[in-house]
Amino acid sequence: MAHAFGEFNKQGELSVFIANQNYTTQHDSYATATNDPKYLSDFTFWSINADKTLTKVSSVKGCLHPRKAIVADFNHDGIPDVLVACHGYDDVPFPGEKSKLLLSNGRGNYVMSDALDTEYNHSVAAADINGDGYPDLVRTAGGTLAVFINQKNGTFVKQPDAISDNTTSGYFNVELVDIDGDSIIDIIAGGNDWDQNGATASSTKIWYGNTNGSFGTRTRVIPPMPGRGVVNDFTLISNGSQKILYVNRTSDSSSTGGWYRGMAIQSYDLSTSVSTLVADDQNINWVPWMIVKTKNNQLGVGPFNSTRFFQ
């Protein structure tokens, strides 16, 4: 379910962290999955061999439902750490759970602890928001965005007033990145940006950062794409002065066949505000995330699990 890469084991050697889910709502009831430790996910570090195969280095039981893993040096010791956003059993009663933080205790050694609140923690992103050199967090839980400041001791404290223009509900994926190139971190988030049974859609949006560590004095809405209203991922590519934001989407409940079907990629030019659907393939499984790719010396994007290229 969740993958991350970093120099976890040896300095200068890339390795892999994988959080593997061990239950399904189709086969395991809420009572079964939440009362038997065997259904907890496996948090495993792997080394990458010369032939690109993996060798297990260490493994520990984690949360029930890992959703996203991020890498940052949370304890400022020069070794990458991992935070896993977890949301608990993915069906009624949607109880939520605490996320997990794996802090380095010497290269290759990690100590796991609970992080954030017991909520439906669907996504998380890390960056130094307040300028103290320690990575902070923005997470989505139950569709709501919130900022958490790193306390430099393995804990994070929520900042309830950090995001103005607080139309921050209905979001399930979030990233922290300097969108406009002013050296201040911005928030971009998306979820389900189509009209749901008459309810207000959650616009895919940028909350630009301020110098005081807050967000939202300026905002920007990314245009929706009819029938492709489930937002999974964002990729920002800069070609000189041109900045293109790629939004990874799937179908929604207003489209034929229902939601989470196929792959759609929206290209949005941040300079001209031109929005284009550069890929729309409803005959493949939905793609969780995109990566930057090159073809004929041109930058573009494509699914992490195939050679397909789009621009």
mmCIF file with all atom_site columns, N, CA, C and O in Angstrom, residues 185-223:
data_model
loop_
_atom_site.group_PDB
_atom_site.id
_atom_site.type_symbol
_atom_site.label_atom_id
_atom_site.label_alt_id
_atom_site.label_comp_id
_atom_site.label_asym_id
_atom_site.label_entity_id
_atom_site.label_seq_id
_atom_site.pdbx_PDB_ins_code
_atom_site.Cartn_x
_atom_site.Cartn_y
_atom_site.Cartn_z
_atom_site.occupancy
_atom_site.B_iso_or_equiv
_atom_site.pdbx_formal_charge
_atom_site.auth_seq_id
_atom_site.auth_comp_id
_atom_site.auth_asym_id
_atom_site.auth_atom_id
_atom_site.pdbx_PDB_model_num
ATOM 1   N N  . ILE A 1 185 ? 7.112   27.273 1.274   1.00 0.00 ? 185 ILE A N  1
ATOM 2   C CA . ILE A 1 185 ? 6.353   26.058 1.013   1.00 0.00 ? 185 ILE A CA 1
ATOM 3   C C  . ILE A 1 185 ? 4.871   26.373 0.864   1.00 0.00 ? 185 ILE A C  1
ATOM 4   O O  . ILE A 1 185 ? 4.296   27.161 1.627   1.00 0.00 ? 185 ILE A O  1
ATOM 5   N N  . ASP A 1 186 ? 4.219   25.718 -0.118  1.00 0.00 ? 186 ASP A N  1
ATOM 6   C CA . ASP A 1 186 ? 2.784   25.843 -0.353  1.00 0.00 ? 186 ASP A CA 1
ATOM 7   C C  . ASP A 1 186 ? 2.111   24.482 -0.157  1.00 0.00 ? 186 ASP A C  1
ATOM 8   O O  . ASP A 1 186 ? 2.771   23.435 -0.164  1.00 0.00 ? 186 ASP A O  1
ATOM 9   N N  . ILE A 1 187 ? 0.798   24.514 0.024   1.00 0.00 ? 187 ILE A N  1
ATOM 10  C CA . ILE A 1 187 ? -0.005  23.291 0.133   1.00 0.00 ? 187 ILE A CA 1
ATOM 11  C C  . ILE A 1 187 ? -0.791  23.109 -1.157  1.00 0.00 ? 187 ILE A C  1
ATOM 12  O O  . ILE A 1 187 ? -1.380  24.058 -1.671  1.00 0.00 ? 187 ILE A O  1
ATOM 13  N N  . ILE A 1 188 ? -0.807  21.886 -1.668  1.00 0.00 ? 188 ILE A N  1
ATOM 14  C CA . ILE A 1 188 ? -1.744  21.534 -2.727  1.00 0.00 ? 188 ILE A CA 1
ATOM 15  C C  . ILE A 1 188 ? -2.468  20.272 -2.292  1.00 0.00 ? 188 ILE A C  1
ATOM 16  O O  . ILE A 1 188 ? -1.850  19.342 -1.768  1.00 0.00 ? 188 ILE A O  1
ATOM 17  N N  . ALA A 1 189 ? -3.800  20.277 -2.471  1.00 0.00 ? 189 ALA A N  1
ATOM 18  C CA . ALA A 1 189 ? -4.598  19.139 -2.016  1.00 0.00 ? 189 ALA A CA 1
ATOM 19  C C  . ALA A 1 189 ? -5.754  18.888 -2.968  1.00 0.00 ? 189 ALA A C  1
ATOM 20  O O  . ALA A 1 189 ? -6.253  19.794 -3.636  1.00 0.00 ? 189 ALA A O  1
ATOM 21  N N  . GLY A 1 190 ? -6.156  17.640 -3.033  1.00 0.00 ? 190 GLY A N  1
ATOM 22  C CA . GLY A 1 190 ? -7.295  17.252 -3.856  1.00 0.00 ? 190 GLY A CA 1
ATOM 23  C C  . GLY A 1 190 ? -8.004  16.071 -3.247  1.00 0.00 ? 190 GLY A C  1
ATOM 24  O O  . GLY A 1 190 ? -7.468  15.386 -2.365  1.00 0.00 ? 190 GLY A O  1
ATOM 25  N N  . GLY A 1 191 ? -9.200  15.833 -3.697  1.00 0.00 ? 191 GLY A N  1
ATOM 26  C CA . GLY A 1 191 ? -9.979  14.708 -3.191  1.00 0.00 ? 191 GLY A CA 1
ATOM 27  C C  . GLY A 1 191 ? -10.987 14.283 -4.224  1.00 0.00 ? 191 GLY A C  1
ATOM 28  O O  . GLY A 1 191 ? -10.663 13.655 -5.228  1.00 0.00 ? 191 GLY A O  1
ATOM 29  N N  . ASN A 1 192 ? -12.222 14.670 -3.992  1.00 0.00 ? 192 ASN A N  1
ATOM 30  C CA . ASN A 1 192 ? -13.302 14.347 -4.927  1.00 0.00 ? 192 ASN A CA 1
ATOM 31  C C  . ASN A 1 192 ? -13.907 15.660 -5.404  1.00 0.00 ? 192 ASN A C  1
ATOM 32  O O  . ASN A 1 192 ? -14.727 16.260 -4.723  1.00 0.00 ? 192 ASN A O  1
ATOM 33  N N  . ASP A 1 193 ? -13.470 16.123 -6.582  1.00 0.00 ? 193 ASP A N  1
ATOM 34  C CA . ASP A 1 193 ? -13.904 17.456 -7.010  1.00 0.00 ? 193 ASP A CA 1
ATOM 35  C C  . ASP A 1 193 ? -15.064 17.413 -8.005  1.00 0.00 ? 193 ASP A C  1
ATOM 36  O O  . ASP A 1 193 ? -15.109 18.180 -8.941  1.00 0.00 ? 193 ASP A O  1
ATOM 37  N N  . TRP A 1 194 ? -16.004 16.490 -7.744  1.00 0.00 ? 194 TRP A N  1
ATOM 38  C CA . TRP A 1 194 ? -17.238 16.489 -8.508  1.00 0.00 ? 194 TRP A CA 1
ATOM 39  C C  . TRP A 1 194 ? -18.411 16.625 -7.542  1.00 0.00 ? 194 TRP A C  1
ATOM 40  O O  . TRP A 1 194 ? -18.285 16.374 -6.347  1.00 0.00 ? 194 TRP A O  1
ATOM 41  N N  . ASP A 1 195 ? -19.537 17.033 -8.075  1.00 0.00 ? 195 ASP A N  1
ATOM 42  C CA . ASP A 1 195 ? -20.729 17.227 -7.255  1.00 0.00 ? 195 ASP A CA 1
ATOM 43  C C  . ASP A 1 195 ? -21.262 15.881 -6.793  1.00 0.00 ? 195 ASP A C  1
ATOM 44  O O  . ASP A 1 195 ? -21.591 15.015 -7.599  1.00 0.00 ? 195 ASP A O  1
ATOM 45  N N  . GLN A 1 196 ? -21.331 15.684 -5.484  1.00 0.00 ? 196 GLN A N  1
ATOM 46  C CA . GLN A 1 196 ? -21.754 14.420 -4.919  1.00 0.00 ? 196 GLN A CA 1
ATOM 47  C C  . GLN A 1 196 ? -23.157 14.543 -4.338  1.00 0.00 ? 196 GLN A C  1
ATOM 48  O O  . GLN A 1 196 ? -23.340 15.085 -3.262  1.00 0.00 ? 196 GLN A O  1
ATOM 49  N N  . ASN A 1 197 ? -24.125 14.058 -5.076  1.00 0.00 ? 197 ASN A N  1
ATOM 50  C CA . ASN A 1 197 ? -25.514 14.069 -4.610  1.00 0.00 ? 197 ASN A CA 1
ATOM 51  C C  . ASN A 1 197 ? -25.950 15.448 -4.138  1.00 0.00 ? 197 ASN A C  1
ATOM 52  O O  . ASN A 1 197 ? -26.635 15.603 -3.121  1.00 0.00 ? 197 ASN A O  1
ATOM 53  N N  . GLY A 1 198 ? -25.547 16.486 -4.883  1.00 0.00 ? 198 GLY A N  1
ATOM 54  C CA . GLY A 1 198 ? -25.942 17.840 -4.546  1.00 0.00 ? 198 GLY A CA 1
ATOM 55  C C  . GLY A 1 198 ? -25.055 18.526 -3.529  1.00 0.00 ? 198 GLY A C  1
ATOM 56  O O  . GLY A 1 198 ? -25.233 19.708 -3.248  1.00 0.00 ? 198 GLY A O  1
ATOM 57  N N  . ALA A 1 199 ? -24.075 17.783 -2.965  1.00 0.00 ? 199 ALA A N  1
ATOM 58  C CA . ALA A 1 199 ? -23.167 18.389 -1.993  1.00 0.00 ? 199 ALA A CA 1
ATOM 59  C C  . ALA A 1 199 ? -22.114 19.227 -2.716  1.00 0.00 ? 199 ALA A C  1
ATOM 60  O O  . ALA A 1 199 ? -21.847 19.042 -3.895  1.00 0.00 ? 199 ALA A O  1
ATOM 61  N N  . THR A 1 200 ? -21.513 20.156 -1.999  1.00 0.00 ? 200 THR A N  1
ATOM 62  C CA . THR A 1 200 ? -20.483 20.997 -2.587  1.00 0.00 ? 200 THR A CA 1
ATOM 63  C C  . THR A 1 200 ? -19.227 20.181 -2.855  1.00 0.00 ? 200 THR A C  1
ATOM 64  O O  . THR A 1 200 ? -18.730 19.476 -1.978  1.00 0.00 ? 200 THR A O  1
ATOM 65  N N  . ALA A 1 201 ? -18.730 20.267 -4.073  1.00 0.00 ? 201 ALA A N  1
ATOM 66  C CA . ALA A 1 201 ? -17.510 19.555 -4.430  1.00 0.00 ? 201 ALA A CA 1
ATOM 67  C C  . ALA A 1 201 ? -16.313 20.187 -3.737  1.00 0.00 ? 201 ALA A C  1
ATOM 68  O O  . ALA A 1 201 ? -16.319 21.369 -3.394  1.00 0.00 ? 201 ALA A O  1
ATOM 69  N N  . SER A 1 202 ? -15.264 19.384 -3.523  1.00 0.00 ? 202 SER A N  1
ATOM 70  C CA . SER A 1 202 ? -14.037 19.869 -2.895  1.00 0.00 ? 202 SER A CA 1
ATOM 71  C C  . SER A 1 202 ? -13.053 20.235 -3.993  1.00 0.00 ? 202 SER A C  1
ATOM 72  O O  . SER A 1 202 ? -12.425 19.365 -4.582  1.00 0.00 ? 202 SER A O  1
ATOM 73  N N  . SER A 1 203 ? -12.923 21.511 -4.277  1.00 0.00 ? 203 SER A N  1
ATOM 74  C CA . SER A 1 203 ? -12.070 21.951 -5.368  1.00 0.00 ? 203 SER A CA 1
ATOM 75  C C  . SER A 1 203 ? -10.613 21.571 -5.110  1.00 0.00 ? 203 SER A C  1
ATOM 76  O O  . SER A 1 203 ? -10.094 21.764 -4.005  1.00 0.00 ? 203 SER A O  1
ATOM 77  N N  . THR A 1 204 ? -9.954  21.032 -6.125  1.00 0.00 ? 204 THR A N  1
ATOM 78  C CA . THR A 1 204 ? -8.514  20.842 -6.052  1.00 0.00 ? 204 THR A CA 1
ATOM 79  C C  . THR A 1 204 ? -7.879  22.223 -5.964  1.00 0.00 ? 204 THR A C  1
ATOM 80  O O  . THR A 1 204 ? -8.183  23.103 -6.757  1.00 0.00 ? 204 THR A O  1
ATOM 81  N N  . LYS A 1 205 ? -7.018  22.430 -4.970  1.00 0.00 ? 205 LYS A N  1
ATOM 82  C CA . LYS A 1 205 ? -6.642  23.808 -4.646  1.00 0.00 ? 205 LYS A CA 1
ATOM 83  C C  . LYS A 1 205 ? -5.206  23.913 -4.165  1.00 0.00 ? 205 LYS A C  1
ATOM 84  O O  . LYS A 1 205 ? -4.649  22.973 -3.593  1.00 0.00 ? 205 LYS A O  1
ATOM 85  N N  . ILE A 1 206 ? -4.622  25.105 -4.412  1.00 0.00 ? 206 ILE A N  1
ATOM 86  C CA . ILE A 1 206 ? -3.331  25.490 -3.855  1.00 0.00 ? 206 ILE A CA 1
ATOM 87  C C  . ILE A 1 206 ? -3.572  26.550 -2.790  1.00 0.00 ? 206 ILE A C  1
ATOM 88  O O  . ILE A 1 206 ? -4.279  27.532 -3.030  1.00 0.00 ? 206 ILE A O  1
ATOM 89  N N  . TRP A 1 207 ? -2.997  26.336 -1.603  1.00 0.00 ? 207 TRP A N  1
ATOM 90  C CA . TRP A 1 207 ? -2.963  27.363 -0.561  1.00 0.00 ? 207 TRP A CA 1
ATOM 91  C C  . TRP A 1 207 ? -1.525  27.861 -0.503  1.00 0.00 ? 207 TRP A C  1
ATOM 92  O O  . TRP A 1 207 ? -0.637  27.146 -0.030  1.00 0.00 ? 207 TRP A O  1
ATOM 93  N N  . TYR A 1 208 ? -1.269  29.053 -0.978  1.00 0.00 ? 208 TYR A N  1
ATOM 94  C CA . TYR A 1 208 ? 0.099   29.564 -0.998  1.00 0.00 ? 208 TYR A CA 1
ATOM 95  C C  . TYR A 1 208 ? 0.557   29.914 0.418   1.00 0.00 ? 208 TYR A C  1
ATOM 96  O O  . TYR A 1 208 ? -0.210  30.422 1.237   1.00 0.00 ? 208 TYR A O  1
ATOM 97  N N  . GLY A 1 209 ? 1.835   29.635 0.688   1.00 0.00 ? 209 GLY A N  1
ATOM 98  C CA . GLY A 1 209 ? 2.378   29.870 2.015   1.00 0.00 ? 209 GLY A CA 1
ATOM 99  C C  . GLY A 1 209 ? 2.752   31.316 2.260   1.00 0.00 ? 209 GLY A C  1
ATOM 100 O O  . GLY A 1 209 ? 3.088   32.059 1.332   1.00 0.00 ? 209 GLY A O  1
ATOM 101 N N  . ASN A 1 210 ? 2.704   31.718 3.516   1.00 0.00 ? 210 ASN A N  1
ATOM 102 C CA . ASN A 1 210 ? 3.110   33.048 3.943   1.00 0.00 ? 210 ASN A CA 1
ATOM 103 C C  . ASN A 1 210 ? 4.435   32.957 4.712   1.00 0.00 ? 210 ASN A C  1
ATOM 104 O O  . ASN A 1 210 ? 4.838   31.880 5.159   1.00 0.00 ? 210 ASN A O  1
ATOM 105 N N  . THR A 1 211 ? 5.093   34.072 4.894   1.00 0.00 ? 211 THR A N  1
ATOM 106 C CA . THR A 1 211 ? 6.388   34.081 5.573   1.00 0.00 ? 211 THR A CA 1
ATOM 107 C C  . THR A 1 211 ? 6.294   33.687 7.039   1.00 0.00 ? 211 THR A C  1
ATOM 108 O O  . THR A 1 211 ? 7.292   33.286 7.640   1.00 0.00 ? 211 THR A O  1
ATOM 109 N N  . ASN A 1 212 ? 5.098   33.766 7.631   1.00 0.00 ? 212 ASN A N  1
ATOM 110 C CA . ASN A 1 212 ? 4.943   33.434 9.049   1.00 0.00 ? 212 ASN A CA 1
ATOM 111 C C  . ASN A 1 212 ? 4.545   31.984 9.284   1.00 0.00 ? 212 ASN A C  1
ATOM 112 O O  . ASN A 1 212 ? 4.180   31.605 10.392  1.00 0.00 ? 212 ASN A O  1
ATOM 113 N N  . GLY A 1 213 ? 4.583   31.150 8.225   1.00 0.00 ? 213 GLY A N  1
ATOM 114 C CA . GLY A 1 213 ? 4.253   29.738 8.382   1.00 0.00 ? 213 GLY A CA 1
ATOM 115 C C  . GLY A 1 213 ? 2.782   29.414 8.248   1.00 0.00 ? 213 GLY A C  1
ATOM 116 O O  . GLY A 1 213 ? 2.387   28.267 8.464   1.00 0.00 ? 213 GLY A O  1
ATOM 117 N N  . SER A 1 214 ? 1.965   30.390 7.881   1.00 0.00 ? 214 SER A N  1
ATOM 118 C CA . SER A 1 214 ? 0.542   30.138 7.645   1.00 0.00 ? 214 SER A CA 1
ATOM 119 C C  . SER A 1 214 ? 0.291   30.003 6.139   1.00 0.00 ? 214 SER A C  1
ATOM 120 O O  . SER A 1 214 ? 1.177   30.241 5.320   1.00 0.00 ? 214 SER A O  1
ATOM 121 N N  . PHE A 1 215 ? -0.941  29.617 5.796   1.00 0.00 ? 215 PHE A N  1
ATOM 122 C CA . PHE A 1 215 ? -1.289  29.368 4.406   1.00 0.00 ? 215 PHE A CA 1
ATOM 123 C C  . PHE A 1 215 ? -2.659  29.952 4.085   1.00 0.00 ? 215 PHE A C  1
ATOM 124 O O  . PHE A 1 215 ? -3.533  30.006 4.944   1.00 0.00 ? 215 PHE A O  1
ATOM 125 N N  . GLY A 1 216 ? -2.847  30.360 2.820   1.00 0.00 ? 216 GLY A N  1
ATOM 126 C CA . GLY A 1 216 ? -4.182  30.641 2.329   1.00 0.00 ? 216 GLY A CA 1
ATOM 127 C C  . GLY A 1 216 ? -4.558  32.086 2.145   1.00 0.00 ? 216 GLY A C  1
ATOM 128 O O  . GLY A 1 216 ? -5.693  32.365 1.756   1.00 0.00 ? 216 GLY A O  1
ATOM 129 N N  . THR A 1 217 ? -3.637  33.024 2.426   1.00 0.00 ? 217 THR A N  1
ATOM 130 C CA . THR A 1 217 ? -3.947  34.407 2.080   1.00 0.00 ? 217 THR A CA 1
ATOM 131 C C  . THR A 1 217 ? -4.206  34.502 0.575   1.00 0.00 ? 217 THR A C  1
ATOM 132 O O  . THR A 1 217 ? -5.062  35.263 0.118   1.00 0.00 ? 217 THR A O  1
ATOM 133 N N  . ARG A 1 218 ? -3.442  33.737 -0.185  1.00 0.00 ? 218 ARG A N  1
ATOM 134 C CA . ARG A 1 218 ? -3.696  33.553 -1.611  1.00 0.00 ? 218 ARG A CA 1
ATOM 135 C C  . ARG A 1 218 ? -4.013  32.079 -1.863  1.00 0.00 ? 218 ARG A C  1
ATOM 136 O O  . ARG A 1 218 ? -3.360  31.192 -1.293  1.00 0.00 ? 218 ARG A O  1
ATOM 137 N N  . THR A 1 219 ? -4.998  31.827 -2.704  1.00 0.00 ? 219 THR A N  1
ATOM 138 C CA . THR A 1 219 ? -5.334  30.458 -3.089  1.00 0.00 ? 219 THR A CA 1
ATOM 139 C C  . THR A 1 219 ? -5.533  30.396 -4.599  1.00 0.00 ? 219 THR A C  1
ATOM 140 O O  . THR A 1 219 ? -5.693  31.413 -5.272  1.00 0.00 ? 219 THR A O  1
ATOM 141 N N  . ARG A 1 220 ? -5.531  29.186 -5.110  1.00 0.00 ? 220 ARG A N  1
ATOM 142 C CA . ARG A 1 220 ? -5.760  28.981 -6.534  1.00 0.00 ? 220 ARG A CA 1
ATOM 143 C C  . ARG A 1 220 ? -6.487  27.661 -6.725  1.00 0.00 ? 220 ARG A C  1
ATOM 144 O O  . ARG A 1 220 ? -6.051  26.623 -6.204  1.00 0.00 ? 220 ARG A O  1
ATOM 145 N N  . VAL A 1 221 ? -7.580  27.688 -7.445  1.00 0.00 ? 221 VAL A N  1
ATOM 146 C CA . VAL A 1 221 ? -8.364  26.481 -7.709  1.00 0.00 ? 221 VAL A CA 1
ATOM 147 C C  . VAL A 1 221 ? -7.940  25.892 -9.044  1.00 0.00 ? 221 VAL A C  1
ATOM 148 O O  . VAL A 1 221 ? -7.835  26.603 -10.054 1.00 0.00 ? 221 VAL A O  1
ATOM 149 N N  . ILE A 1 222 ? -7.669  24.606 -9.061  1.00 0.00 ? 222 ILE A N  1
ATOM 150 C CA . ILE A 1 222 ? -7.352  23.878 -10.283 1.00 0.00 ? 222 ILE A CA 1
ATOM 151 C C  . ILE A 1 222 ? -8.667  23.423 -10.915 1.00 0.00 ? 222 ILE A C  1
ATOM 152 O O  . ILE A 1 222 ? -9.502  22.813 -10.237 1.00 0.00 ? 222 ILE A O  1
ATOM 153 N N  . PRO A 1 223 ? -8.897  23.696 -12.194 1.00 0.00 ? 223 PRO A N  1
ATOM 154 C CA . PRO A 1 223 ? -10.192 23.370 -12.800 1.00 0.00 ? 223 PRO A CA 1
ATOM 155 C C  . PRO A 1 223 ? -10.509 21.877 -12.721 1.00 0.00 ? 223 PRO A C  1
ATOM 156 O O  . PRO A 1 223 ? -9.613  21.042 -12.910 1.00 0.00 ? 223 PRO A O  1
#
